[in-house]
Coordinates of C-alpha atoms in Angstrom, one line a residue:
Chain A
M1 CA 33.9 -21.0 21.9
S2 CA 31.7 -24.0 21.4
K3 CA 28.0 -23.9 21.0
M4 CA 27.5 -25.5 24.4
T5 CA 29.6 -22.9 26.2
Q6 CA 27.8 -20.1 24.5
R7 CA 24.4 -21.4 25.7
K8 CA 25.5 -21.3 29.4
S9 CA 25.3 -17.6 29.7
L10 CA 24.6 -14.4 27.7
E11 CA 27.9 -12.9 28.8
Y12 CA 29.4 -13.6 25.4
I13 CA 26.9 -11.2 23.8
K14 CA 27.1 -8.6 26.5
K15 CA 30.9 -8.3 26.4
D16 CA 30.6 -6.9 22.9
Y17 CA 28.4 -3.9 24.0
K18 CA 31.3 -1.6 24.8
R19 CA 32.3 -1.8 21.1
T20 CA 29.0 -0.3 19.8
R21 CA 29.4 2.8 17.7
T22 CA 26.7 5.4 16.7
L23 CA 26.7 6.9 13.2
P24 CA 24.4 9.7 11.9
G25 CA 21.9 8.8 9.2
S26 CA 19.4 10.5 7.0
W27 CA 16.5 9.8 4.8
Y28 CA 16.4 11.8 1.5
L29 CA 12.8 12.8 1.4
A30 CA 13.5 15.6 -1.1
S31 CA 13.3 13.0 -3.9
Y32 CA 9.7 12.1 -2.9
K33 CA 6.5 13.7 -4.2
F34 CA 3.2 13.8 -2.4
K35 CA 0.0 13.7 -4.4
F36 CA -3.4 14.7 -3.0
N37 CA -6.8 15.4 -4.3
I38 CA -7.9 19.0 -4.7
T39 CA -11.5 18.6 -5.9
H40 CA -12.9 18.3 -2.4
M41 CA -11.0 21.3 -1.1
K42 CA -11.1 23.8 -4.1
P43 CA -14.5 25.3 -3.3
F44 CA -13.5 25.7 0.3
L45 CA -10.2 27.4 -0.5
E46 CA -11.9 29.7 -3.1
K47 CA -14.4 30.9 -0.4
L48 CA -11.6 31.7 2.0
K49 CA -10.5 34.5 -0.2
E50 CA -13.9 36.1 0.3
K51 CA -13.7 35.6 4.1
K52 CA -16.4 33.0 3.9
L53 CA -16.3 29.5 5.4
I54 CA -18.0 26.4 4.0
A55 CA -18.0 22.8 5.1
N56 CA -19.0 19.6 3.4
Q57 CA -21.8 17.4 4.6
C58 CA -22.4 13.7 4.3
S59 CA -25.9 13.2 3.0
S60 CA -26.0 9.8 4.6
C61 CA -25.4 10.7 8.3
N62 CA -25.8 14.5 7.9
R63 CA -22.5 15.2 9.7
V64 CA -20.9 18.5 8.7
F65 CA -17.1 18.4 8.3
F66 CA -15.0 21.4 8.9
P67 CA -12.4 21.4 7.4
P68 CA -13.8 19.4 4.5
R69 CA -13.1 15.7 4.3
L70 CA -12.6 13.4 1.3
V71 CA -14.5 10.5 2.9
C72 CA -17.1 10.1 5.7
G73 CA -15.4 7.2 7.6
K74 CA -18.6 6.3 9.3
C75 CA -20.7 5.8 6.2
F76 CA -17.8 5.1 3.8
V77 CA -19.1 7.5 1.2
K78 CA -17.9 10.8 -0.2
P79 CA -19.6 13.8 1.5
D80 CA -21.5 15.4 -1.5
K81 CA -23.1 18.6 -0.1
W82 CA -21.6 22.0 0.7
V83 CA -23.0 24.1 3.5
D84 CA -22.2 27.6 4.7
I85 CA -21.0 27.8 8.3
R86 CA -20.3 30.9 10.5
D87 CA -17.0 32.4 11.4
T88 CA -17.8 32.2 15.0
A89 CA -16.8 29.2 17.1
S90 CA -16.3 28.0 20.6
V91 CA -13.4 26.3 22.3
S92 CA -14.0 22.6 22.4
T93 CA -11.0 21.8 24.5
Y94 CA -7.5 23.3 24.9
A95 CA -4.0 22.6 26.0
I96 CA -1.3 25.1 26.9
S97 CA 2.1 24.5 25.3
Y98 CA 5.3 26.1 26.3
L99 CA 7.4 27.0 23.3
K100 CA 11.0 27.9 23.9
D101 CA 12.8 30.1 21.4
P102 CA 16.1 28.2 20.7
E103 CA 18.1 31.5 20.3
T104 CA 16.9 33.7 23.1
G105 CA 15.8 31.0 25.5
E106 CA 12.5 32.9 26.0
V107 CA 9.5 30.6 26.9
Q108 CA 6.1 31.5 25.4
Q109 CA 2.8 30.2 26.8
R110 CA 0.5 29.5 24.0
P111 CA -3.0 27.9 24.2
M112 CA -3.6 25.4 21.5
V113 CA -7.3 24.8 21.0
L114 CA -9.7 22.6 19.3
V115 CA -12.2 24.9 17.6
H116 CA -15.9 23.9 17.2
H117 CA -17.4 26.2 14.5
D118 CA -21.0 27.1 14.8
G119 CA -22.8 24.9 12.3
A120 CA -20.1 22.2 12.0
D121 CA -20.0 18.8 13.7
T122 CA -16.2 18.4 13.8
T123 CA -13.6 20.4 15.4
S124 CA -10.3 21.7 14.0
I125 CA -6.9 22.5 15.5
A126 CA -6.0 26.2 15.8
E127 CA -4.3 28.8 17.9
L128 CA -5.8 31.7 19.9
A129 CA -4.8 35.4 19.3
P130 CA -1.5 36.3 21.0
D131 CA -3.3 38.9 23.2
V132 CA -5.6 36.3 24.8
N133 CA -4.4 35.6 28.3
V134 CA -3.8 31.9 28.9
K135 CA -5.6 32.1 32.3
D136 CA -8.7 33.5 30.7
T137 CA -9.2 30.5 28.3
Y138 CA -12.0 28.1 29.1
V139 CA -14.0 25.4 27.4
G140 CA -16.9 26.9 25.6
M141 CA -15.2 30.3 25.2
P142 CA -16.8 32.1 22.2
I143 CA -14.2 32.9 19.6
K144 CA -14.1 34.3 16.0
V145 CA -11.9 33.9 13.0
H146 CA -9.1 36.5 12.6
W147 CA -8.5 36.7 8.9
R148 CA -5.1 37.4 7.5
D149 CA -4.9 40.7 5.7
E150 CA -3.7 39.2 2.4
R151 CA -5.6 36.0 1.6
T152 CA -4.2 33.6 -0.9
G153 CA -6.9 30.9 -0.8
G154 CA -5.1 28.5 1.6
I155 CA -5.9 27.2 5.1
M156 CA -3.4 29.7 6.5
D157 CA -5.8 32.5 5.6
I158 CA -7.2 31.9 9.1
E159 CA -4.4 33.5 11.1
Y160 CA -5.8 32.7 14.5
Y161 CA -9.0 33.1 16.6
D162 CA -10.0 36.2 18.5
K163 CA -11.8 36.1 21.8
V164 CA -15.3 37.6 21.6
D165 CA -17.6 38.7 24.4
D166 CA -20.6 36.5 25.4
D167 CA -23.0 39.3 24.3
S168 CA -21.1 40.3 21.2
D169 CA -23.0 41.2 18.0
D170 CA -20.9 38.6 16.1
L171 CA -22.7 35.8 17.9
R172 CA -26.2 37.0 17.0
Y173 CA -27.8 35.1 14.2
K174 CA -27.9 37.2 11.0
K175 CA -29.7 36.4 7.8
Chain B
M1 CA -9.1 -26.2 8.6
Q2 CA -12.2 -24.0 8.2
K3 CA -12.8 -22.9 4.6
V4 CA -12.2 -19.2 3.8
G5 CA -13.6 -17.7 0.7
I6 CA -12.6 -14.7 -1.4
V7 CA -15.9 -12.9 -2.0
G8 CA -15.0 -9.7 -3.7
Y9 CA -12.2 -7.7 -5.2
Y10 CA -11.4 -4.5 -7.0
Q11 CA -8.4 -3.2 -8.7
V12 CA -7.7 0.3 -9.8
K13 CA -6.2 0.5 -13.3
L14 CA -2.4 0.7 -13.4
Y15 CA -1.0 4.1 -14.3
S16 CA 2.6 5.2 -14.6
D17 CA 1.6 8.7 -13.3
A18 CA -1.9 8.5 -12.0
N19 CA -4.1 11.6 -11.8
Y20 CA -5.3 10.5 -8.4
G21 CA -4.7 11.5 -4.9
R22 CA -3.4 8.6 -2.8
Y23 CA -6.5 8.5 -0.6
E24 CA -8.9 8.6 -3.5
M25 CA -7.2 5.6 -5.0
I26 CA -7.5 3.6 -1.8
F27 CA -11.1 4.6 -1.4
E28 CA -11.9 3.6 -5.0
A29 CA -10.4 0.1 -4.4
S30 CA -12.0 -0.7 -1.0
R31 CA -15.4 0.9 -1.8
G32 CA -15.3 -0.9 -5.2
A33 CA -14.7 -4.3 -3.6
L34 CA -17.6 -3.7 -1.1
D35 CA -19.9 -2.6 -3.9
K36 CA -19.0 -5.6 -6.0
A37 CA -19.9 -7.9 -3.2
G38 CA -23.0 -5.9 -2.4
L39 CA -21.9 -5.1 1.2
K40 CA -22.0 -2.1 3.5
K41 CA -19.5 -0.4 5.8
K42 CA -21.1 -2.0 8.8
D43 CA -20.3 -5.5 7.5
I44 CA -16.5 -4.8 7.7
S45 CA -15.1 -6.3 10.8
T46 CA -11.3 -6.2 10.1
V47 CA -9.2 -4.2 7.7
I48 CA -5.6 -5.2 6.8
S49 CA -3.7 -2.7 4.7
C50 CA -0.4 -3.1 2.9
T51 CA 1.7 0.0 2.4
N52 CA 5.4 0.8 3.0
D53 CA 6.8 3.8 4.9
Y54 CA 9.8 3.9 2.5
Y55 CA 7.6 3.8 -0.5
D56 CA 5.1 6.4 0.8
G57 CA 7.8 8.8 2.1
R58 CA 6.3 9.1 5.5
T59 CA 6.2 7.0 8.7
I60 CA 3.2 5.0 9.8
S61 CA 1.9 5.0 6.2
N62 CA -1.5 3.7 7.3
C63 CA -2.3 6.4 9.8
F64 CA -3.9 8.7 7.1
T65 CA -5.8 6.0 5.4
V66 CA -8.1 4.9 8.2
E67 CA -11.3 6.5 6.7
V68 CA -10.6 5.8 3.1
G69 CA -9.6 2.1 3.7
G70 CA -12.7 1.4 5.7
G71 CA -10.9 1.1 9.0
Y72 CA -13.1 3.7 10.9
M73 CA -14.2 2.0 14.1
A74 CA -13.1 -1.4 12.9
D75 CA -10.2 -3.7 13.8
E76 CA -7.3 -2.4 11.7
S77 CA -3.7 -3.4 11.1
K78 CA -1.0 -3.1 8.5
V79 CA 1.5 -5.4 6.8
E80 CA 4.6 -3.8 5.4
M81 CA 5.5 -6.5 2.8
D82 CA 3.7 -7.5 -0.3
G83 CA -0.1 -7.4 -0.8
A84 CA -0.1 -11.2 -0.8
H85 CA 1.3 -11.2 2.7
A86 CA -1.6 -8.9 3.8
V87 CA -4.0 -11.6 2.5
L88 CA -2.3 -14.1 4.8
Y89 CA -2.8 -11.8 7.7
G90 CA -6.4 -11.3 6.8
L91 CA -6.8 -15.1 6.4
M92 CA -5.4 -15.6 9.9
R93 CA -7.8 -13.1 11.3
V94 CA -10.8 -14.8 9.7
L95 CA -9.5 -18.2 10.8
S96 CA -9.4 -17.0 14.3
G97 CA -13.2 -17.1 14.2
N98 CA -13.6 -13.6 15.4
H99 CA -14.3 -12.0 12.1
N100 CA -16.9 -12.3 9.4
L101 CA -15.4 -10.0 6.8
A102 CA -11.9 -9.0 6.2
V103 CA -11.0 -6.2 3.8
V104 CA -7.4 -6.5 2.5
W105 CA -6.1 -3.6 0.5
G106 CA -2.6 -2.8 -0.7
G107 CA -0.7 -0.6 -3.2
S108 CA 1.3 2.5 -3.6
M109 CA 2.2 5.2 -6.0
A110 CA 5.6 4.6 -7.6
S111 CA 5.3 7.9 -9.5
C112 CA 5.9 9.7 -6.2
Y113 CA 9.4 8.4 -5.5
P114 CA 12.4 6.9 -7.2
Y115 CA 11.5 3.2 -6.7
H116 CA 14.8 1.6 -7.8
A117 CA 16.8 4.2 -6.0
A118 CA 14.9 3.6 -2.7
R119 CA 15.8 -0.1 -3.0
L120 CA 19.5 0.8 -2.8
Y121 CA 18.9 0.9 0.9
E122 CA 18.0 -2.8 1.0
T123 CA 21.6 -4.0 1.1
D124 CA 23.5 -4.2 4.4
P125 CA 24.9 -0.8 5.4
T126 CA 28.0 -2.2 7.1
W127 CA 29.2 -4.9 4.7
E128 CA 27.6 -4.3 1.3
R129 CA 26.7 -0.7 0.7
P130 CA 30.2 0.8 1.1
L131 CA 31.6 -1.6 -1.5
A132 CA 29.1 -1.5 -4.4
Y133 CA 25.9 0.1 -5.5
V134 CA 23.6 -2.9 -5.6
N135 CA 19.8 -2.5 -5.8
D136 CA 17.1 -4.8 -6.9
I137 CA 18.0 -4.6 -10.6
T138 CA 21.7 -5.3 -10.1
S139 CA 20.8 -8.3 -7.8
A140 CA 18.4 -9.5 -10.4
G141 CA 21.3 -9.4 -12.8
F142 CA 23.3 -11.6 -10.4
Q143 CA 20.4 -14.1 -10.3
M144 CA 19.7 -14.1 -14.0
R145 CA 23.3 -14.7 -14.9
A146 CA 23.6 -17.4 -12.2
Y147 CA 20.5 -19.2 -13.6
M148 CA 21.6 -18.9 -17.2
E149 CA 25.1 -20.2 -16.5
K150 CA 24.0 -23.1 -14.4
Y151 CA 21.4 -24.5 -16.7
G152 CA 22.6 -23.2 -20.1
V153 CA 19.4 -21.1 -20.5
T154 CA 19.7 -18.4 -23.2
A155 CA 18.7 -14.8 -22.9
E156 CA 16.3 -15.4 -25.9
E157 CA 14.4 -17.9 -23.8
I158 CA 14.0 -15.3 -21.0
A159 CA 13.0 -12.6 -23.5
K160 CA 10.2 -15.0 -24.7
V161 CA 8.7 -14.7 -21.2
V162 CA 8.6 -10.9 -21.7
V163 CA 7.0 -11.2 -25.1
K164 CA 4.3 -13.6 -23.8
N165 CA 3.5 -11.5 -20.7
K166 CA 3.4 -8.1 -22.5
K167 CA 1.2 -9.7 -25.2
N168 CA -1.1 -11.0 -22.4
A169 CA -1.1 -7.6 -20.8
A170 CA -2.5 -6.1 -24.1
K171 CA -5.6 -8.2 -23.5
N172 CA -5.9 -7.0 -19.9
P173 CA -7.7 -3.6 -19.7
L174 CA -6.4 -3.0 -16.2
A175 CA -2.7 -3.5 -17.1
L176 CA -0.3 -0.6 -17.5
E177 CA -0.8 1.1 -20.9
E178 CA 3.0 1.3 -21.5
A179 CA 3.3 -2.4 -20.9
Q180 CA 0.5 -3.5 -23.3
L181 CA 2.7 -4.5 -26.2
A182 CA 0.9 -6.9 -28.5
N183 CA 3.6 -6.8 -31.3
L184 CA 6.7 -7.2 -29.2
S185 CA 9.5 -9.4 -30.6
V186 CA 12.4 -11.2 -28.8
K187 CA 14.8 -8.9 -30.6
D188 CA 13.0 -5.7 -29.2
V189 CA 13.4 -7.1 -25.7
L190 CA 17.1 -7.9 -26.0
N191 CA 17.8 -4.5 -27.7
S192 CA 15.9 -2.4 -25.2
G193 CA 18.0 -0.3 -22.8
I194 CA 20.3 -2.2 -20.6
Y195 CA 19.6 -1.9 -16.9
A196 CA 22.1 -4.3 -15.4
D197 CA 23.5 -6.6 -18.1
P198 CA 22.0 -9.2 -18.8
V199 CA 18.8 -7.6 -17.5
T200 CA 17.3 -5.2 -20.1
E201 CA 14.6 -2.6 -19.6
L202 CA 11.7 -4.7 -20.8
M203 CA 12.6 -7.6 -18.5
V204 CA 12.0 -5.4 -15.4
A205 CA 8.4 -5.2 -14.1
P206 CA 7.6 -1.5 -14.5
P207 CA 6.8 0.2 -11.2
C208 CA 3.5 2.1 -11.4
D209 CA 0.5 3.4 -9.4
S210 CA -2.4 1.4 -8.2
V211 CA -4.3 0.0 -5.2
A212 CA -6.2 -3.2 -5.1
A213 CA -8.6 -4.6 -2.5
L214 CA -9.9 -8.1 -1.7
L215 CA -12.6 -9.4 0.6
L216 CA -12.3 -12.6 2.7
A217 CA -15.1 -14.3 4.6
P218 CA -15.5 -17.6 6.4
E219 CA -17.4 -20.4 4.6
K220 CA -20.9 -19.6 6.0
Q221 CA -20.8 -15.9 5.3
A222 CA -19.0 -16.4 1.9
L223 CA -21.9 -18.5 0.6
K224 CA -24.4 -15.9 1.8
I225 CA -22.5 -13.1 0.0
T226 CA -21.9 -14.7 -3.3
D227 CA -22.7 -17.8 -5.4
K228 CA -19.2 -17.9 -6.7
P229 CA -16.7 -17.7 -3.9
V230 CA -13.1 -18.8 -4.5
W231 CA -11.7 -20.9 -1.7
I232 CA -8.2 -20.6 -0.3
K233 CA -7.2 -24.3 -0.2
G234 CA -3.6 -23.9 0.9
V235 CA -1.0 -21.3 1.7
G236 CA 2.7 -21.6 2.1
Y237 CA 5.3 -19.0 2.9
N238 CA 9.0 -19.0 3.4
Q239 CA 11.9 -16.6 4.0
D240 CA 15.4 -17.0 2.6
A241 CA 18.6 -15.6 4.0
Y242 CA 19.1 -11.8 4.0
Y243 CA 22.6 -11.8 2.5
L244 CA 22.7 -12.5 -1.2
G245 CA 25.9 -14.4 -0.6
D246 CA 24.2 -16.9 1.7
R247 CA 21.8 -18.1 -1.1
D248 CA 21.9 -20.2 -4.2
L249 CA 20.8 -17.5 -6.7
S250 CA 20.3 -20.0 -9.6
G251 CA 17.2 -21.3 -7.9
C252 CA 14.7 -20.1 -5.3
K253 CA 14.7 -22.2 -2.2
S254 CA 12.1 -20.2 -0.3
M255 CA 9.6 -20.6 -3.2
N256 CA 10.3 -24.3 -3.2
L257 CA 9.6 -24.6 0.5
A258 CA 6.5 -22.3 0.3
A259 CA 5.2 -24.5 -2.5
K260 CA 5.7 -27.7 -0.5
M261 CA 3.8 -26.1 2.4
A262 CA 0.9 -24.9 0.2
Y263 CA 0.6 -28.1 -1.8
S264 CA 0.5 -30.3 1.3
A265 CA -2.3 -28.1 2.8
A266 CA -4.2 -28.3 -0.5
G267 CA -3.5 -32.0 -1.0
I268 CA -1.8 -31.5 -4.4
K269 CA 0.5 -34.4 -5.4
D270 CA 1.3 -33.6 -9.1
P271 CA 1.2 -29.8 -9.5
S272 CA 1.8 -29.7 -13.3
S273 CA -1.3 -31.7 -14.0
E274 CA -3.5 -30.5 -11.1
I275 CA -3.0 -26.8 -11.5
D276 CA -4.8 -25.1 -14.4
V277 CA -3.4 -21.6 -14.2
A278 CA -0.7 -19.8 -12.3
E279 CA -0.4 -16.1 -11.5
L280 CA 3.2 -15.5 -10.4
F281 CA 4.7 -12.2 -9.2
E282 CA 7.8 -12.1 -11.4
A283 CA 9.6 -8.9 -10.7
Y284 CA 12.0 -9.8 -13.5
A285 CA 11.4 -12.1 -16.4
H286 CA 13.8 -14.8 -15.4
E287 CA 12.0 -15.2 -12.1
E288 CA 8.9 -16.6 -13.8
L289 CA 11.0 -19.5 -15.1
I290 CA 12.7 -20.1 -11.8
F291 CA 9.4 -20.0 -10.0
A292 CA 7.8 -22.4 -12.5
E293 CA 10.6 -24.9 -11.8
E294 CA 10.4 -24.5 -8.0
L295 CA 6.6 -25.0 -8.2
G296 CA 7.2 -28.3 -9.8
F297 CA 5.8 -27.4 -13.2
A298 CA 9.0 -28.4 -14.9
D299 CA 12.4 -29.9 -14.1
K300 CA 15.3 -27.6 -13.0
G301 CA 16.5 -25.6 -15.9
K302 CA 13.6 -26.6 -18.1
G303 CA 11.2 -23.8 -17.2
A304 CA 11.4 -22.3 -20.6
E305 CA 10.0 -25.5 -22.2
I306 CA 6.6 -25.1 -20.6
N307 CA 3.9 -24.0 -23.0
S308 CA 2.7 -21.2 -20.8
A309 CA 0.5 -19.2 -23.2
I310 CA -3.1 -18.5 -22.4
N311 CA -4.2 -21.5 -24.5
G312 CA -1.1 -23.6 -23.6
D313 CA -0.6 -26.6 -21.3
L314 CA -0.1 -24.6 -18.2
P315 CA -0.9 -20.9 -18.6
I316 CA 1.3 -18.7 -16.5
N317 CA 0.4 -15.0 -16.0
P318 CA -2.4 -14.8 -18.5
S319 CA -3.1 -11.3 -17.1
G320 CA 0.4 -10.1 -18.0
G321 CA 1.9 -10.7 -14.5
A322 CA 4.0 -8.1 -12.9
L323 CA 5.6 -7.3 -16.3
G324 CA 2.2 -5.8 -17.1
G325 CA 2.7 -3.3 -14.2
N326 CA 4.1 -3.5 -10.7
P327 CA 2.5 -1.2 -8.1
P328 CA 4.8 -1.8 -5.1
C329 CA 2.9 -3.5 -2.2
G330 CA -0.1 -4.2 -4.5
T331 CA 1.3 -6.6 -7.1
G332 CA 1.0 -9.9 -5.1
L333 CA -2.6 -8.9 -4.2
I334 CA -3.3 -8.3 -7.8
R335 CA -1.9 -11.7 -8.7
V336 CA -4.4 -13.3 -6.2
I337 CA -7.2 -11.2 -7.7
E338 CA -6.3 -12.3 -11.3
A339 CA -6.3 -15.9 -10.2
V340 CA -9.7 -15.4 -8.7
K341 CA -10.9 -13.9 -11.9
Q342 CA -9.8 -16.9 -13.8
L343 CA -11.6 -19.3 -11.4
T344 CA -14.9 -17.3 -11.5
G345 CA -14.7 -16.9 -15.3
E346 CA -14.5 -13.1 -15.2
A347 CA -11.2 -12.7 -16.9
G348 CA -12.7 -11.7 -20.3
E349 CA -10.3 -11.8 -23.2
Y350 CA -7.5 -13.6 -21.3
Q351 CA -9.8 -16.2 -19.7
V352 CA -8.2 -19.7 -19.4
K353 CA -10.9 -22.2 -20.4
G354 CA -12.1 -24.6 -17.7
A355 CA -9.7 -23.3 -14.9
K356 CA -10.6 -25.0 -11.6
K357 CA -7.5 -24.8 -9.6
A358 CA -5.0 -21.9 -9.6
V359 CA -1.9 -20.8 -7.8
A360 CA -1.0 -17.1 -7.1
S361 CA 2.3 -15.9 -5.6
G362 CA 3.7 -12.9 -3.9
Q363 CA 7.3 -12.0 -3.1
I364 CA 9.4 -9.4 -1.4
G365 CA 13.1 -8.7 -1.1
M366 CA 16.0 -8.9 -3.4
C367 CA 16.0 -11.9 -5.8
A368 CA 12.6 -13.0 -4.4
Q369 CA 13.9 -13.5 -0.8
N370 CA 10.5 -14.0 0.8
N371 CA 7.8 -15.9 -1.1
I372 CA 4.2 -16.7 -0.5
L373 CA 2.0 -19.1 -2.5
Y374 CA -1.8 -19.6 -2.5
V375 CA -3.6 -22.5 -3.9
L376 CA -7.1 -21.4 -4.9
E377 CA -10.1 -23.4 -6.0
G378 CA -13.4 -22.3 -7.6
N379 CA -16.7 -23.2 -6.1

């Protein structure tokens, strides 16, 4: 086929489509390593073992980050202060996800929430306790950390968040 | 064309296995560049990063680096080629007239993945991969052999490039420690482990960890920021064919065309007399000779005859070049930074006396498939 004939229509490309074949492929990520800094998270992880929460604070804009951040993006400096924060929080926003068990086909309704800890300026992603009714969830709902029984000093020590009553003792300010 | 100046830079020291988190390293580079220029976060208007999903082992490799690279609430984008290509993107952004300060950063950590094994995936999966294991080193072997055969260049002449660059690297405090070899001999280079005959271990630019950052500003702002900006006088870039079989491997056509483009923009007629210093990204020792020829510093096949030592006629890679450490995605950017250091007189022990005009190159692909060249001039 000459160049001129080819230009007249795109049919000469399209007629090849039926011969396309699909092959499986993979990317061997097992040979990769991932390095990350631990100095900015170590004090935080150590405190988790004692059922205590701390957050880091940028001394330039005074924002309190929970979980701790390496860099304050706004000021472009490292947050250099540690502050204690409480284990009570409120639901900042939430979405309900429907997770299907691949084996049984059973569908679970689970509210995924953004948690705003009392004393922090940022929110973090978490799940609510399994006994919380999806329909009862609302923005601003008071919640509290449910600690794992055996804590290893990792972010997973926070198992999920329990719902607390509006007039609960947990919400009262204690010295 | 509006003048664009390089107003700041920072390079993290090259390490073969850095005791750094990835984000820390990026933060050190971009914060360091801002501090050097005496600027603040609010001065940044655009951020161009250069990382590679394949090298980082995750997709969208710039999505975790927004805060540490200075991209928070700024105009941010990524180039997935060499750091020198990111400079081009930053340059275009500044030339658009919409930006007063571009931060360009690039680099990666070669200690986190098998660099040369990842590059096996560069060949064509249908026609090339099933037939032979060819990665960047093997293809460099093709190129080196083709170059030596065509022009009668000996392996000793190519080994001399390694000796010179490793010796230069010994004077550069930021170069890779393992590459700082002041007492290397030609014999050592030829007797080092064979990677893909005729390419030996020491002829390969050692992959390592580092991040570098550069600041670009339009003329008016550049002069406000610093007394010693370095101006980008010309830039040229070109891409050769993907298939190795479609190219003449004894030369580098794309570098030739990139050089023509850059020289015409900068008004350079006789490169060998007008250029004072060259910083070339030679991923393999023989590439430095091929590039020098394509850049018009010597006739074809005569690249080895240039006196390219620091105090020579035309110093090439006084910083040690890529043979002094090759952080993937950052090397081309470091070449630009080294050229800037030469022009501002900040190169210290490896300073070329009276350097006024410099060229810096970046490359990507097998056998330097895609090349980019900058012509830089001091103030």
